[in-house]
Every structure is written in structure tokens, then in C-alpha cells.
CSV table of C-alpha atoms and ligand atoms in Angstrom, one decimal:
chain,number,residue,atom,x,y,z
T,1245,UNK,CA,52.2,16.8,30.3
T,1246,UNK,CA,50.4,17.2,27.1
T,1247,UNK,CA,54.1,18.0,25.1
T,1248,UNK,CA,54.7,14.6,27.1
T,1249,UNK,CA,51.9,12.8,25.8
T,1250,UNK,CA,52.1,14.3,21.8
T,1251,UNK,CA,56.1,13.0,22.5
T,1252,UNK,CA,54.5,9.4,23.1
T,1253,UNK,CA,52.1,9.1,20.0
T,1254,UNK,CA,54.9,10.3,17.8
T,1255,UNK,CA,57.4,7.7,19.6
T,1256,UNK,CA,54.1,5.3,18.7
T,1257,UNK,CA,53.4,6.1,15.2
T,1258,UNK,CA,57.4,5.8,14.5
T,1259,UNK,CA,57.0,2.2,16.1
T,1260,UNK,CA,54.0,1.0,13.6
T,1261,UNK,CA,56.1,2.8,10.6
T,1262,UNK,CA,57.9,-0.2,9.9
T,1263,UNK,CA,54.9,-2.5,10.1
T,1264,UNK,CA,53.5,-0.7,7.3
T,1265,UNK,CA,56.4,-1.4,5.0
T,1266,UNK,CA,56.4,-3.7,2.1
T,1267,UNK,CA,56.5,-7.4,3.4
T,1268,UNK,CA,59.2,-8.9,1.1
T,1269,UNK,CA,59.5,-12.3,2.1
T,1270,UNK,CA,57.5,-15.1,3.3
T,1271,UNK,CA,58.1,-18.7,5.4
T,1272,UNK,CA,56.2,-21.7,4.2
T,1273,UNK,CA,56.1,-25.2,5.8
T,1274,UNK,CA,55.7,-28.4,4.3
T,1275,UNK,CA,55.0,-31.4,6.5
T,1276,UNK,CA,54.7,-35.4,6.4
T,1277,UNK,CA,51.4,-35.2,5.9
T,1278,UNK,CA,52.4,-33.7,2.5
T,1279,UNK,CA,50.7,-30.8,3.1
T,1280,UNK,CA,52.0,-27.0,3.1
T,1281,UNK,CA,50.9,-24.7,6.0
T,1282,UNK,CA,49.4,-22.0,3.5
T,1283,UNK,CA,47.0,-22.0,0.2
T,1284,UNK,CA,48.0,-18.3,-0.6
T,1285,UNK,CA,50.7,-15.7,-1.2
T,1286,UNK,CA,50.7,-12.3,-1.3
T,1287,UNK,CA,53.7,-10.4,-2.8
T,1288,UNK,CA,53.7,-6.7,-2.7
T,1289,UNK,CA,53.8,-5.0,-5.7
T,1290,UNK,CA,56.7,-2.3,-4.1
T,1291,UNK,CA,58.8,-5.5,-3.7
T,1292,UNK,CA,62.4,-5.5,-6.0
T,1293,UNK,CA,62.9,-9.4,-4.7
T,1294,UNK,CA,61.1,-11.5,-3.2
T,1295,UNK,CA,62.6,-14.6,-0.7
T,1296,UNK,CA,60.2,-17.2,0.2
T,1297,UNK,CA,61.6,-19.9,3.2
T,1298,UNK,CA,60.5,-23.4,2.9
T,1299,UNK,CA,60.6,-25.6,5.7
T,1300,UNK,CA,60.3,-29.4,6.0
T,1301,UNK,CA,58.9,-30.0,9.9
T,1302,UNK,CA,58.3,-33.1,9.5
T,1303,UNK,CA,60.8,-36.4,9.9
T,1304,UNK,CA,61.1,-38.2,6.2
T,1305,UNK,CA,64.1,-37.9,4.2
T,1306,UNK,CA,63.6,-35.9,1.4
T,1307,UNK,CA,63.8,-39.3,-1.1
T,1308,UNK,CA,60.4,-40.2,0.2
T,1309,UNK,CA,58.7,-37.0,1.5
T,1310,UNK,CA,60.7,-34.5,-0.3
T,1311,UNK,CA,59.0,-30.7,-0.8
T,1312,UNK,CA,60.0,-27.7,-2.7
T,1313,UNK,CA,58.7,-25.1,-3.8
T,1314,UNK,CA,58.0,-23.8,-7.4
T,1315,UNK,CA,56.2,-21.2,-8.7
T,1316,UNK,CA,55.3,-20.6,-12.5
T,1317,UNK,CA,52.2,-19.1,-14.1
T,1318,UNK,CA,49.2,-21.6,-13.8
T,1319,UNK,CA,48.8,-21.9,-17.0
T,1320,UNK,CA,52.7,-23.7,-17.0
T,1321,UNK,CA,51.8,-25.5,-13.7
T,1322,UNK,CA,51.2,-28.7,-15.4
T,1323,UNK,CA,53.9,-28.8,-18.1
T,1324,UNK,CA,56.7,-27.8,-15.6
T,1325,UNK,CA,55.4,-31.0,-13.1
T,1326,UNK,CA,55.6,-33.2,-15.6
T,1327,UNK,CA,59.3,-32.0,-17.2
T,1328,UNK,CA,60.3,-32.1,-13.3
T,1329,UNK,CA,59.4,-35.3,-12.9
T,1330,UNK,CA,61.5,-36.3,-15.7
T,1331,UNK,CA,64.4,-34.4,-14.7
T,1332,UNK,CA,64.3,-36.6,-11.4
T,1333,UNK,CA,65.1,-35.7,-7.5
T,1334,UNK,CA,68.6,-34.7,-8.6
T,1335,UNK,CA,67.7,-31.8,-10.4
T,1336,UNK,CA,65.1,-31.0,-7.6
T,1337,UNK,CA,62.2,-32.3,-9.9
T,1338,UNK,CA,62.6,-29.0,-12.1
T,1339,UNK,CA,64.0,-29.7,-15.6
T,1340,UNK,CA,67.3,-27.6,-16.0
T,1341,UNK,CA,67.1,-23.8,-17.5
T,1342,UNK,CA,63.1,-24.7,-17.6
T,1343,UNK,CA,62.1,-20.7,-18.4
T,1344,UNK,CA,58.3,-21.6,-17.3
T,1345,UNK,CA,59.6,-21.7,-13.7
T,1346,UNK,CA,59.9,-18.2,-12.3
T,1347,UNK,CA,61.8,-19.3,-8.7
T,1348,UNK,CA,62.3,-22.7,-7.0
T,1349,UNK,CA,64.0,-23.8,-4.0
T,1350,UNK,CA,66.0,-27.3,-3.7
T,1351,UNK,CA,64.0,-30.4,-2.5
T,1352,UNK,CA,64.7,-30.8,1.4
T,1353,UNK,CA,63.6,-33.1,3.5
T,1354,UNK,CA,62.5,-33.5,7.3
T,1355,UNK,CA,64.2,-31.2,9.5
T,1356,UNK,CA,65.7,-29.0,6.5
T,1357,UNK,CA,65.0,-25.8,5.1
T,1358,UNK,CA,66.1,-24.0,2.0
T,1359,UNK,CA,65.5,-20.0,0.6
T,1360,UNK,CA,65.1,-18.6,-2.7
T,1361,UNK,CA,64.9,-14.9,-3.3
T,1362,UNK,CA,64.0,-13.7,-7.1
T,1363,UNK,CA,62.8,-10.8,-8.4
T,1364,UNK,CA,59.5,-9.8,-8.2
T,1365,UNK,CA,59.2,-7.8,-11.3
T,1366,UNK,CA,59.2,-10.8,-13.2
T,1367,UNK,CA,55.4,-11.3,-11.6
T,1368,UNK,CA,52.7,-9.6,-13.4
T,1369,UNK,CA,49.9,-7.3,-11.3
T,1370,UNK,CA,47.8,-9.2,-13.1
T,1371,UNK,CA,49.0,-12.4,-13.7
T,1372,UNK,CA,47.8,-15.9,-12.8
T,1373,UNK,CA,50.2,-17.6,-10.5
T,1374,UNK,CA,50.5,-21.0,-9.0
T,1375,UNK,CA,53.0,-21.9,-6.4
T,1376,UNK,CA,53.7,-25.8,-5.6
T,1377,UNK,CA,55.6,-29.1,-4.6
T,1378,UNK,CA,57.6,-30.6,-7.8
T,1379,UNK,CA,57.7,-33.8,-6.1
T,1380,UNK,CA,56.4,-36.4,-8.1
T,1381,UNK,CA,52.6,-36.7,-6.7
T,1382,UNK,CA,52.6,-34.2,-4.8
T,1383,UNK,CA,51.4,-31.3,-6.6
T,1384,UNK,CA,47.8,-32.0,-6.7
T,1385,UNK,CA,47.8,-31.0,-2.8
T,1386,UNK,CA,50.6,-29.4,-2.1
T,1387,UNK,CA,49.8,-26.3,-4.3
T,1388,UNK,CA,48.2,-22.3,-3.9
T,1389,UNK,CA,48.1,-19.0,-5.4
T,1390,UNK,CA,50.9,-16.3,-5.7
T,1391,UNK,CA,49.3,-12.7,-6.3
T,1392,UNK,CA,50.9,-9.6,-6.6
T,1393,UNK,CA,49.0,-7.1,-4.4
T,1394,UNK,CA,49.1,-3.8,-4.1
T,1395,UNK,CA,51.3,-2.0,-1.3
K,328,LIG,ZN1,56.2,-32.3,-1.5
């Protein structure tokens, strides 16, 4: 019985092992409302890359409602909204080769979803990062903080 029951918390404790591990991606949602679902990120610090999923739940084609999502130091926030408005929705309102811009995923609209995965020891421990919506206007709400945390 008690073999039995030291057998169980083992089987247990292998269970929660994985739960413990590094978290290397995320899922984020952008809606109608022009709105994304979170205001933070977390990326642990043991992760090589890093894949953050956007989703468009909402019903607008991406032309008028359009999200992505960029992420660049805050500092570059600005400069890179601006050149990305420039560039124009065919170049997913990031301008080309734009080295401010640490990872971005396509603009997508309602009903779409698109993945980037980049490497995560491009992000400081320290560093001040912003993660946002390209789209022109949208970046005053649609935006939050990427941190590197330990793990
Ligand atoms: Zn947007």
C-alpha cells in the first residue's frame, strides 16, 4: 500500500514536470473592436525561439480591421508605426528590412490567423519592449509590453 501510494506521487510529480517547462510560445487575439485580448507578454529567458499566434476573431476583412503584430523596443515603437504606415498594407504596414522590428506577423483579417517564431536571444533581460498593431491607427490601443522573465 504505501510502495503503492509513493508509486502515485512519483507518477504525479512526472505529470506536473512538463508544466514547469519553459513556455515558448504564446496565442494573442485581435478583435473588431480593435482591441487585443492581452496588455502583457512574458517570454522566458530559457527560450531559443519564441512563436507568438495572432488571431483575428472578429468578421472585417483585414483592409478595414486588419491586425498584426510587431514587436520592437519602445523606444522604436513610434518610428517603426510611422515607416509602416508608409510602406502600406502590402508590406503588412512594416517598412521592408526595417532592423528596429525584432518579429512581425502578416496583417490578417477576420477569421484568419498567422504565426511568427524568432529568436529570443535577440530580447534583452533587461530591455524595454513594446508589442503592437501596425495598422494605421491602431497602435495607440492595440499595444503592451514584452518582458523577458526569468525561467
Ligand atoms: Zn489592428
Amino acid at each position: 500500500m504505501k510502495t503503492g501510494r509513493i508509486a502515485a506521487l512519483l507518477l504525479l510529480a512526472g505529470v506536473a514536470g512538463p508544466a514547469l517547462a519553459a513556455q515558448c510560445n504564446v496565442e494573442i487575439e485581435g478583435n473588431d473592436a480593435m482591441q487585443f485580448n492581452k496588455k502583457s507578454i512574458e517570454v522566458p529567458q530559457s527560450c531559443k525561439k519564441f512563436t507568438v499566434t495572432l488571431k483575428h476573431t472578429g468578421k472585417l476583412p483585414k483592409a478595414s480591421m486588419g491586425h498584426n503584430w510587431v514587436v520592437t523596443k519602445t523606444a522604436d515603437m513610434q518610428g517603426a508605426v510611422n515607416d509602416g504606415i508608409a510602406a502600406g498594407l502590402d508590406k503588412n504596414y512594416v517598412k521592408p528590412a526595417d532592423n528596429r522590428v525584432i518579429a512581425f506577423t502578416k496583417v490578417i483579417g477576420g477569421g484568419e490567423s498567422d504565426s511568427i517564431s524568432f529568436d529570443a536571444g535577440k530580447l534583452k533581460p533587461d530591455g524595454d519592449y513594446t508589442f503592437f498593431c501596425s495598422f494605421p491607427g491602431h497602435s495607440t490601443i492595440m499595444k503592451g509590453k514584452l518582458a523577458v522573465v526569468k525561467s
